[in-house]
Amino acid sequence: KNEVEQSPQNLTAQEGEFITINCSYSVGISALHWLQQHPGGGIVSLFMLSSGKKKHGRLIATINIQEKHSSLHITASHPRDSAVYICATWGDKLVFGAGTILRVKS
Amino acid sequence: DTGVSQDPRHKITKRGQNVTFRCDPISEHNRLYWYRQTLGQGPEFLTYFQNEAQLEKSRLLSDRFSAERPKGSFSTLEIQRTEQGDSAMYLCASSLSGTIETQYFGPGTRLLVL
């Protein structure tokens, strides 16, 4: 059974700071999602990646398949980035981490 | 707006009552997933459909839970004889089957059982 662990659980940052959220998983996967969930519950898929690195605006996601580890980076963080960031791995189904609660203060 | 809609968005019910939730996926998506999310946790898989066939059910889905997707389009999730432990956010997602799928999530139905 795949276990997905995220760190940190909670993160508070000042506007403009560089942020890193980590995700580790325990078994081989075919792909990994990074998702963003805002208060009220709506979930948006940010990235799906199976190798290397992807970039979209101020967001960068990397994955190391050998080390079973992925990171989500936010550059020049802004209060509107405040949300829960969830890592989810694709094996035969999506398995989700517990999420990282990010609060960016202005 | 991802194109996946869920109804209702919120439901408050008394213990013992039955509730039914609806999910309308993106129209060309053949796969539909139901997840449950409790406070402070990531979503947990409940069940999924490919077209109208229910292909997998989690052990989390007790006999009080039933899901259908009769015409391979919208889906319903029914909980019978609700218990306080059923209080959660119920999320629906849809995708197009393939080697690597992007799932598009609905806004969720928040259930509170009193």
Short mmCIF file of C-alpha atoms in Angstrom, two decimals:
data_model
loop_
_atom_site.label_atom_id
_atom_site.label_comp_id
_atom_site.label_asym_id
_atom_site.label_seq_id
_atom_site.Cartn_x
_atom_site.Cartn_y
_atom_site.Cartn_z
CA LYS A 1 0.00 0.00 0.00
CA ASN A 2 1.37 3.41 -0.95
CA GLU A 3 1.85 5.90 1.84
CA VAL A 4 2.13 9.57 0.88
CA GLU A 5 3.75 11.90 3.37
CA GLN A 6 3.89 15.67 3.06
CA SER A 7 5.97 18.17 4.94
CA PRO A 8 5.55 20.57 6.51
CA GLN A 9 1.95 20.20 7.69
CA ASN A 10 1.66 23.94 8.25
CA LEU A 11 3.69 26.75 6.75
CA THR A 12 3.50 30.48 7.34
CA ALA A 13 5.55 32.75 5.10
CA GLN A 14 5.99 36.44 4.49
CA GLU A 15 4.98 37.81 1.12
CA GLY A 16 7.84 37.45 -1.33
CA GLU A 17 9.46 34.43 0.31
CA PHE A 18 10.47 31.31 -1.61
CA ILE A 19 8.41 28.34 -0.44
CA THR A 20 9.07 24.62 -0.68
CA ILE A 21 6.61 21.84 0.09
CA ASN A 22 7.82 18.26 0.07
CA CYS A 23 6.13 14.97 -0.76
CA SER A 24 7.49 11.46 -0.25
CA TYR A 25 5.84 8.21 -1.23
CA SER A 26 6.62 4.58 -0.57
CA VAL A 27 5.97 2.56 -3.75
CA GLY A 28 6.56 2.97 -7.46
CA ILE A 29 4.07 5.21 -9.20
CA SER A 30 3.22 6.22 -12.74
CA ALA A 31 2.66 9.91 -12.00
CA LEU A 32 2.23 12.46 -9.24
CA HIS A 33 -0.28 15.29 -8.94
CA TRP A 34 0.10 18.55 -7.07
CA LEU A 35 -3.29 19.98 -6.19
CA GLN A 36 -4.41 23.25 -4.61
CA GLN A 37 -7.46 23.40 -2.38
CA HIS A 38 -8.97 26.70 -1.31
CA PRO A 39 -11.27 27.29 1.68
CA GLY A 40 -14.69 26.03 0.67
CA GLY A 41 -13.20 22.87 -0.79
CA GLY A 42 -12.61 23.41 -4.50
CA ILE A 43 -9.60 21.45 -5.75
CA VAL A 44 -7.55 22.53 -8.73
CA SER A 45 -4.90 20.40 -10.37
CA LEU A 46 -1.64 22.36 -10.58
CA PHE A 47 0.71 19.82 -12.09
CA MET A 48 0.87 16.22 -13.10
CA LEU A 49 4.38 14.91 -13.63
CA SER A 50 6.11 11.61 -14.04
CA SER A 51 9.71 12.83 -14.34
CA GLY A 52 11.89 15.90 -14.15
CA LYS A 53 10.48 19.33 -13.63
CA LYS A 54 7.51 21.46 -14.68
CA LYS A 55 7.02 25.20 -14.34
CA HIS A 56 3.89 27.30 -14.52
CA GLY A 57 4.21 30.95 -13.62
CA ARG A 58 5.63 31.18 -10.11
CA LEU A 59 5.10 27.48 -9.42
CA ILE A 60 7.71 24.82 -10.03
CA ALA A 61 7.28 21.09 -9.41
CA THR A 62 10.06 18.54 -9.44
CA ILE A 63 10.08 14.80 -9.02
CA ASN A 64 12.85 12.27 -8.37
CA ILE A 65 11.47 8.86 -9.20
CA GLN A 66 14.47 6.98 -7.79
CA GLU A 67 14.20 8.75 -4.43
CA LYS A 68 10.37 8.66 -4.45
CA HIS A 69 10.23 12.35 -3.68
CA SER A 70 8.65 15.44 -5.17
CA SER A 71 8.78 19.12 -4.27
CA LEU A 72 6.53 22.05 -5.04
CA HIS A 73 8.18 25.46 -5.03
CA ILE A 74 6.49 28.85 -5.04
CA THR A 75 8.67 31.81 -5.93
CA ALA A 76 7.82 35.36 -4.81
CA SER A 77 4.93 34.11 -2.69
CA HIS A 78 1.78 36.20 -2.41
CA PRO A 79 -1.16 36.16 0.03
CA ARG A 80 -3.38 34.76 -2.74
CA ASP A 81 -1.19 31.64 -2.69
CA SER A 82 -2.65 30.85 0.75
CA ALA A 83 -4.34 27.47 0.39
CA VAL A 84 -3.88 23.79 1.14
CA TYR A 85 -1.45 22.07 -1.21
CA ILE A 86 -1.98 18.36 -1.66
CA CYS A 87 0.29 15.80 -3.24
CA ALA A 88 -1.35 12.73 -4.79
CA THR A 89 0.28 9.73 -6.41
CA TRP A 90 -1.02 7.62 -9.28
CA GLY A 91 -0.57 3.90 -8.96
CA ASP A 92 -3.78 2.09 -9.81
CA LYS A 93 -5.69 4.94 -8.14
CA LEU A 94 -4.94 8.33 -6.65
CA VAL A 95 -3.56 8.24 -3.10
CA PHE A 96 -3.49 11.62 -1.39
CA GLY A 97 -1.25 13.14 1.21
CA ALA A 98 -2.80 14.99 4.14
CA GLY A 99 -1.94 18.37 2.66
CA THR A 100 0.19 21.34 3.62
CA ILE A 101 -1.63 24.40 4.91
CA LEU A 102 0.13 27.47 3.53
CA ARG A 103 -0.50 30.97 4.80
CA VAL A 104 1.29 33.87 3.18
CA LYS A 105 1.18 37.09 5.17
CA SER A 106 1.45 40.52 3.59
CA ASP B 1 -14.60 26.28 -12.53
CA THR B 2 -13.27 22.93 -13.73
CA GLY B 3 -16.44 21.92 -15.55
CA VAL B 4 -17.39 19.32 -12.94
CA SER B 5 -20.45 20.27 -10.90
CA GLN B 6 -21.86 18.81 -7.73
CA ASP B 7 -25.21 19.27 -6.07
CA PRO B 8 -25.97 20.19 -3.38
CA ARG B 9 -22.95 22.13 -2.18
CA HIS B 10 -24.00 21.78 1.44
CA LYS B 11 -26.28 19.34 3.23
CA ILE B 12 -27.26 19.23 6.88
CA THR B 13 -29.21 16.19 7.97
CA LYS B 14 -30.23 14.36 11.10
CA ARG B 15 -28.70 11.05 12.02
CA GLY B 16 -30.61 8.19 10.46
CA GLN B 17 -31.80 10.08 7.40
CA ASN B 18 -30.85 9.17 3.84
CA VAL B 19 -29.02 11.65 1.62
CA THR B 20 -28.20 11.65 -2.08
CA PHE B 21 -25.54 13.68 -3.86
CA ARG B 22 -25.17 14.26 -7.57
CA CYS B 23 -22.09 14.78 -9.71
CA ASP B 24 -22.09 15.98 -13.31
CA PRO B 25 -18.69 15.32 -14.90
CA ILE B 26 -17.12 16.94 -17.93
CA SER B 27 -19.23 15.55 -20.75
CA GLU B 28 -16.57 13.70 -22.72
CA HIS B 29 -14.96 12.14 -19.64
CA ASN B 30 -15.59 8.42 -19.29
CA ARG B 31 -14.20 8.01 -15.77
CA LEU B 32 -15.83 9.36 -12.64
CA TYR B 33 -14.44 9.13 -9.12
CA TRP B 34 -15.90 9.72 -5.67
CA TYR B 35 -13.70 10.75 -2.74
CA ARG B 36 -14.35 11.64 0.88
CA GLN B 37 -12.35 14.24 2.75
CA THR B 38 -12.47 14.86 6.47
CA LEU B 39 -11.07 17.92 8.18
CA GLY B 40 -7.30 18.16 8.05
CA GLN B 41 -6.91 15.13 5.81
CA GLY B 42 -6.39 14.57 2.13
CA PRO B 43 -9.21 13.02 0.10
CA GLU B 44 -9.73 9.26 0.34
CA PHE B 45 -10.85 7.14 -2.59
CA LEU B 46 -14.37 5.71 -2.34
CA THR B 47 -15.28 4.34 -5.76
CA TYR B 48 -14.94 4.91 -9.48
CA PHE B 49 -16.83 4.28 -12.69
CA GLN B 50 -15.72 3.78 -16.23
CA ASN B 51 -18.75 4.71 -18.27
CA GLU B 52 -21.67 3.11 -16.40
CA ALA B 53 -19.63 0.29 -14.84
CA GLN B 54 -18.55 0.60 -11.22
CA LEU B 55 -15.06 -0.86 -11.38
CA GLU B 56 -13.80 -0.50 -7.84
CA LYS B 57 -15.12 0.18 -4.36
CA SER B 58 -13.04 1.05 -1.33
CA ARG B 59 -13.46 -0.84 1.92
CA LEU B 60 -14.35 2.60 3.30
CA LEU B 61 -17.63 2.28 1.43
CA SER B 62 -19.90 0.44 3.84
CA ASP B 63 -23.18 -1.20 2.86
CA ARG B 64 -24.95 2.06 3.68
CA PHE B 65 -23.22 3.72 0.72
CA SER B 66 -24.24 3.14 -2.87
CA ALA B 67 -23.18 4.87 -6.05
CA GLU B 68 -24.61 4.73 -9.54
CA ARG B 69 -23.85 6.10 -12.94
CA PRO B 70 -26.79 4.73 -14.91
CA LYS B 71 -26.16 6.23 -18.33
CA GLY B 72 -22.45 6.79 -18.05
CA SER B 73 -22.91 10.52 -17.55
CA PHE B 74 -23.93 11.94 -14.14
CA SER B 75 -23.47 9.92 -10.98
CA THR B 76 -25.25 9.77 -7.64
CA LEU B 77 -23.88 8.80 -4.26
CA GLU B 78 -26.46 7.78 -1.66
CA ILE B 79 -25.83 7.34 2.03
CA GLN B 80 -28.54 5.50 3.93
CA ARG B 81 -29.13 5.79 7.67
CA THR B 82 -26.52 8.52 8.04
CA GLU B 83 -24.22 8.54 11.05
CA GLN B 84 -22.31 11.43 12.57
CA GLY B 85 -19.09 9.88 11.28
CA ASP B 86 -20.33 10.38 7.74
CA SER B 87 -19.85 14.14 8.14
CA ALA B 88 -17.25 15.07 5.55
CA MET B 89 -16.70 16.71 2.21
CA TYR B 90 -17.68 14.41 -0.66
CA LEU B 91 -15.69 15.16 -3.80
CA CYS B 92 -16.31 14.01 -7.33
CA ALA B 93 -13.72 14.04 -10.10
CA SER B 94 -13.78 13.06 -13.74
CA SER B 95 -11.15 12.14 -16.28
CA LEU B 96 -10.55 10.65 -19.69
CA SER B 97 -9.04 7.20 -19.32
CA GLY B 98 -5.46 6.86 -20.47
CA THR B 99 -1.98 5.99 -19.32
CA ILE B 100 -1.70 9.17 -17.29
CA GLU B 101 -4.91 10.95 -16.38
CA THR B 102 -5.60 14.42 -15.13
CA GLN B 103 -8.59 14.36 -12.83
CA TYR B 104 -10.80 17.43 -12.69
CA PHE B 105 -12.46 17.93 -9.35
CA GLY B 106 -15.88 19.30 -8.56
CA PRO B 107 -16.45 21.81 -5.75
CA GLY B 108 -17.59 19.09 -3.36
CA THR B 109 -20.67 18.52 -1.21
CA ARG B 110 -20.15 19.27 2.45
CA LEU B 111 -22.26 16.96 4.61
CA LEU B 112 -22.99 17.58 8.27
CA VAL B 113 -24.86 14.90 10.16
CA LEU B 114 -26.35 16.11 13.45
#
